[in-house]
């Protein structure tokens, strides 16, 4: 079993670094991912609440990270499924997760959570400043 704990909410431009200002109008919820009954987090997942075309080709609605020692146990897949439930609640459709094409584990995570590969696109310049490579899928 998995539990998400709200870690922080980011909204408005003043709470973001300069390189994230291009999506400052979008509210983000960041959660820590915990195995039920455990205090220590195994990772984190973020969810952006907006039906905004900007998200579909820049950063997506969700992003996740699992600490290396906890990878391979399906935690990211289960956390992403929980975020899909939040997306339904907030009426976010479609829900986009953008992944670098060479990140096979993350692609498999998204597919296992019910997502479908659509296409590979060139990374928007403002997203490259976040550390992403030249392509996303």
PDB file of C-alpha atoms in Angstrom:
ATOM      1  CA  UNK A   1       0.000   0.000   0.000  1.00  0.00           C
ATOM      2  CA  UNK A   2       1.063   3.517  -0.726  1.00  0.00           C
ATOM      3  CA  UNK A   3       0.237   6.879   0.766  1.00  0.00           C
ATOM      4  CA  UNK A   4       0.750  10.385  -0.618  1.00  0.00           C
ATOM      5  CA  UNK A   5       1.397  13.189   1.865  1.00  0.00           C
ATOM      6  CA  UNK A   6       1.002  16.769   0.750  1.00  0.00           C
ATOM      7  CA  UNK A   7       4.423  18.387   0.947  1.00  0.00           C
ATOM      8  CA  UNK A   8       3.797  21.811  -0.591  1.00  0.00           C
ATOM      9  CA  UNK A   9       1.550  23.828  -2.847  1.00  0.00           C
ATOM     10  CA  UNK A  10       3.097  26.257  -5.306  1.00  0.00           C
ATOM     11  CA  UNK A  11       0.993  28.930  -6.956  1.00  0.00           C
ATOM     12  CA  UNK A  12       1.758  32.312  -8.364  1.00  0.00           C
ATOM     13  CA  UNK A  13       4.957  33.579  -9.887  1.00  0.00           C
ATOM     14  CA  UNK A  14       6.607  34.899  -6.750  1.00  0.00           C
ATOM     15  CA  UNK A  15       7.002  31.393  -5.324  1.00  0.00           C
ATOM     16  CA  UNK A  16       8.944  30.130  -8.357  1.00  0.00           C
ATOM     17  CA  UNK A  17      12.495  30.599  -9.551  1.00  0.00           C
ATOM     18  CA  UNK A  18      12.919  32.742 -12.668  1.00  0.00           C
ATOM     19  CA  UNK A  19      13.400  29.743 -14.998  1.00  0.00           C
ATOM     20  CA  UNK A  20       9.946  28.381 -13.994  1.00  0.00           C
ATOM     21  CA  UNK A  21       8.034  31.616 -14.625  1.00  0.00           C
ATOM     22  CA  UNK A  22       6.611  30.382 -17.942  1.00  0.00           C
ATOM     23  CA  UNK A  23       4.095  28.266 -16.006  1.00  0.00           C
ATOM     24  CA  UNK A  24       3.706  30.503 -12.955  1.00  0.00           C
ATOM     25  CA  UNK A  25      -0.060  30.787 -13.488  1.00  0.00           C
ATOM     26  CA  UNK A  26      -0.488  27.049 -12.821  1.00  0.00           C
ATOM     27  CA  UNK A  27      -0.966  25.656  -9.300  1.00  0.00           C
ATOM     28  CA  UNK A  28       1.209  22.673  -8.411  1.00  0.00           C
ATOM     29  CA  UNK A  29       0.736  20.168  -5.628  1.00  0.00           C
ATOM     30  CA  UNK A  30       3.808  18.211  -4.520  1.00  0.00           C
ATOM     31  CA  UNK A  31       3.452  15.043  -2.493  1.00  0.00           C
ATOM     32  CA  UNK A  32       5.931  12.767  -0.802  1.00  0.00           C
ATOM     33  CA  UNK A  33       5.375   9.077  -1.511  1.00  0.00           C
ATOM     34  CA  UNK A  34       5.364   6.742   1.491  1.00  0.00           C
ATOM     35  CA  UNK A  35       4.888   3.064   1.995  1.00  0.00           C
ATOM     36  CA  UNK A  36       1.893   2.826   4.312  1.00  0.00           C
ATOM     37  CA  UNK A  37       2.995   2.719   7.932  1.00  0.00           C
ATOM     38  CA  UNK A  38       6.452   4.130   7.175  1.00  0.00           C
ATOM     39  CA  UNK A  39       7.610   7.637   8.018  1.00  0.00           C
ATOM     40  CA  UNK A  40      10.418   7.855   5.504  1.00  0.00           C
ATOM     41  CA  UNK A  41       9.482   8.879   1.956  1.00  0.00           C
ATOM     42  CA  UNK A  42      10.465   6.670  -0.976  1.00  0.00           C
ATOM     43  CA  UNK A  43       9.987   9.468  -3.513  1.00  0.00           C
ATOM     44  CA  UNK A  44       7.859  12.386  -4.594  1.00  0.00           C
ATOM     45  CA  UNK A  45       5.259  13.206  -7.210  1.00  0.00           C
ATOM     46  CA  UNK A  46       3.960  16.536  -8.440  1.00  0.00           C
ATOM     47  CA  UNK A  47       0.669  17.379 -10.072  1.00  0.00           C
ATOM     48  CA  UNK A  48      -0.156  20.560 -11.980  1.00  0.00           C
ATOM     49  CA  UNK A  49      -3.803  21.580 -11.979  1.00  0.00           C
ATOM     50  CA  UNK A  50      -4.710  23.188 -15.280  1.00  0.00           C
ATOM     51  CA  UNK A  51      -6.433  22.402 -18.551  1.00  0.00           C
ATOM     52  CA  UNK A  52      -3.762  24.388 -20.320  1.00  0.00           C
ATOM     53  CA  UNK A  53      -2.366  23.566 -23.766  1.00  0.00           C
ATOM     54  CA  UNK A  54       1.004  24.884 -22.563  1.00  0.00           C
ATOM     55  CA  UNK A  55       1.389  21.811 -20.344  1.00  0.00           C
ATOM     56  CA  UNK A  56       0.855  19.340 -23.179  1.00  0.00           C
ATOM     57  CA  UNK A  57       4.096  20.365 -24.887  1.00  0.00           C
ATOM     58  CA  UNK A  58       6.239  21.756 -22.072  1.00  0.00           C
ATOM     59  CA  UNK A  59       6.236  20.098 -18.632  1.00  0.00           C
ATOM     60  CA  UNK A  60       3.101  17.910 -18.534  1.00  0.00           C
ATOM     61  CA  UNK A  61       0.677  17.597 -15.650  1.00  0.00           C
ATOM     62  CA  UNK A  62       2.660  15.171 -13.502  1.00  0.00           C
ATOM     63  CA  UNK A  63       6.265  14.406 -12.666  1.00  0.00           C
ATOM     64  CA  UNK A  64       7.711  11.844 -10.280  1.00  0.00           C
ATOM     65  CA  UNK A  65      10.937  10.657  -8.699  1.00  0.00           C
ATOM     66  CA  UNK A  66      11.698   7.533  -6.675  1.00  0.00           C
ATOM     67  CA  UNK A  67      14.878   7.311  -4.584  1.00  0.00           C
ATOM     68  CA  UNK A  68      17.303   4.848  -6.120  1.00  0.00           C
ATOM     69  CA  UNK A  69      17.148   2.430  -3.179  1.00  0.00           C
ATOM     70  CA  UNK A  70      13.379   2.097  -3.655  1.00  0.00           C
ATOM     71  CA  UNK A  71      13.142   1.723  -7.434  1.00  0.00           C
ATOM     72  CA  UNK A  72      11.711  -1.392  -9.027  1.00  0.00           C
ATOM     73  CA  UNK A  73       8.871  -1.885  -6.538  1.00  0.00           C
ATOM     74  CA  UNK A  74       6.093  -0.145  -8.500  1.00  0.00           C
ATOM     75  CA  UNK A  75       5.865   2.874  -6.191  1.00  0.00           C
ATOM     76  CA  UNK A  76       5.901   5.418  -9.026  1.00  0.00           C
ATOM     77  CA  UNK A  77       3.235   3.482 -10.938  1.00  0.00           C
ATOM     78  CA  UNK A  78       0.952   3.370  -7.907  1.00  0.00           C
ATOM     79  CA  UNK A  79       1.552   7.056  -7.083  1.00  0.00           C
ATOM     80  CA  UNK A  80       0.815   8.019 -10.684  1.00  0.00           C
ATOM     81  CA  UNK A  81      -2.459   6.073 -10.529  1.00  0.00           C
ATOM     82  CA  UNK A  82      -3.400   8.064  -7.420  1.00  0.00           C
ATOM     83  CA  UNK A  83      -2.679  11.300  -9.308  1.00  0.00           C
ATOM     84  CA  UNK A  84      -4.944  10.098 -12.129  1.00  0.00           C
ATOM     85  CA  UNK A  85      -7.714   9.995  -9.510  1.00  0.00           C
ATOM     86  CA  UNK A  86      -6.917  13.582  -8.528  1.00  0.00           C
ATOM     87  CA  UNK A  87      -6.994  14.591 -12.178  1.00  0.00           C
ATOM     88  CA  UNK A  88     -10.492  13.160 -12.517  1.00  0.00           C
ATOM     89  CA  UNK A  89     -11.560  15.103  -9.433  1.00  0.00           C
ATOM     90  CA  UNK A  90     -10.172  18.346 -10.886  1.00  0.00           C
ATOM     91  CA  UNK A  91     -11.556  17.496 -14.366  1.00  0.00           C
ATOM     92  CA  UNK A  92      -8.111  17.534 -15.969  1.00  0.00           C
ATOM     93  CA  UNK A  93      -8.388  15.814 -19.332  1.00  0.00           C
ATOM     94  CA  UNK A  94      -6.298  14.763 -21.061  1.00  0.00           C
ATOM     95  CA  UNK A  95      -3.612  14.224 -18.417  1.00  0.00           C
ATOM     96  CA  UNK A  96      -0.100  14.568 -19.859  1.00  0.00           C
ATOM     97  CA  UNK A  97       3.114  13.062 -18.533  1.00  0.00           C
ATOM     98  CA  UNK A  98       6.169  14.065 -20.565  1.00  0.00           C
ATOM     99  CA  UNK A  99       9.227  11.821 -20.387  1.00  0.00           C
ATOM    100  CA  UNK A 100      12.619  11.880 -22.045  1.00  0.00           C
ATOM    101  CA  UNK A 101      12.609   9.095 -24.697  1.00  0.00           C
ATOM    102  CA  UNK A 102      15.721   7.347 -23.325  1.00  0.00           C
ATOM    103  CA  UNK A 103      14.163   7.031 -19.844  1.00  0.00           C
ATOM    104  CA  UNK A 104      12.756   3.555 -20.420  1.00  0.00           C
ATOM    105  CA  UNK A 105      11.921   2.928 -16.743  1.00  0.00           C
ATOM    106  CA  UNK A 106       9.812   6.097 -16.563  1.00  0.00           C
ATOM    107  CA  UNK A 107       8.080   5.273 -19.843  1.00  0.00           C
ATOM    108  CA  UNK A 108       7.248   1.797 -18.503  1.00  0.00           C
ATOM    109  CA  UNK A 109       5.954   3.397 -15.273  1.00  0.00           C
ATOM    110  CA  UNK A 110       3.582   5.649 -17.213  1.00  0.00           C
ATOM    111  CA  UNK A 111       2.411   2.770 -19.416  1.00  0.00           C
ATOM    112  CA  UNK A 112       1.815   0.555 -16.362  1.00  0.00           C
ATOM    113  CA  UNK A 113      -0.259   3.378 -14.855  1.00  0.00           C
ATOM    114  CA  UNK A 114      -2.473   3.390 -17.957  1.00  0.00           C
ATOM    115  CA  UNK A 115      -0.828   6.088 -20.084  1.00  0.00           C
ATOM    116  CA  UNK A 116      -0.296   5.670 -23.818  1.00  0.00           C
ATOM    117  CA  UNK A 117       2.673   6.834 -25.885  1.00  0.00           C
ATOM    118  CA  UNK A 118       1.501   9.481 -28.344  1.00  0.00           C
ATOM    119  CA  UNK A 119       4.550  10.998 -30.011  1.00  0.00           C
ATOM    120  CA  UNK A 120       8.042  12.379 -29.546  1.00  0.00           C
ATOM    121  CA  UNK A 121       8.295  16.170 -29.610  1.00  0.00           C
ATOM    122  CA  UNK A 122      11.113  18.684 -29.477  1.00  0.00           C
ATOM    123  CA  UNK A 123      11.595  20.048 -25.982  1.00  0.00           C
ATOM    124  CA  UNK A 124      10.467  23.658 -25.630  1.00  0.00           C
ATOM    125  CA  UNK A 125      13.402  26.010 -24.945  1.00  0.00           C
ATOM    126  CA  UNK A 126      12.038  27.065 -21.555  1.00  0.00           C
ATOM    127  CA  UNK A 127      11.851  23.408 -20.486  1.00  0.00           C
ATOM    128  CA  UNK A 128      15.452  22.749 -21.499  1.00  0.00           C
ATOM    129  CA  UNK A 129      16.392  25.327 -18.863  1.00  0.00           C
ATOM    130  CA  UNK A 130      14.837  22.915 -16.311  1.00  0.00           C
ATOM    131  CA  UNK A 131      17.392  20.267 -17.299  1.00  0.00           C
ATOM    132  CA  UNK A 132      15.433  18.247 -19.856  1.00  0.00           C
ATOM    133  CA  UNK A 133      17.048  16.885 -22.986  1.00  0.00           C
ATOM    134  CA  UNK A 134      16.197  17.866 -26.573  1.00  0.00           C
ATOM    135  CA  UNK A 135      13.171  15.550 -26.921  1.00  0.00           C
ATOM    136  CA  UNK A 136      10.171  14.459 -24.850  1.00  0.00           C
ATOM    137  CA  UNK A 137       7.549  11.813 -25.453  1.00  0.00           C
TER     138      UNK A 137
END
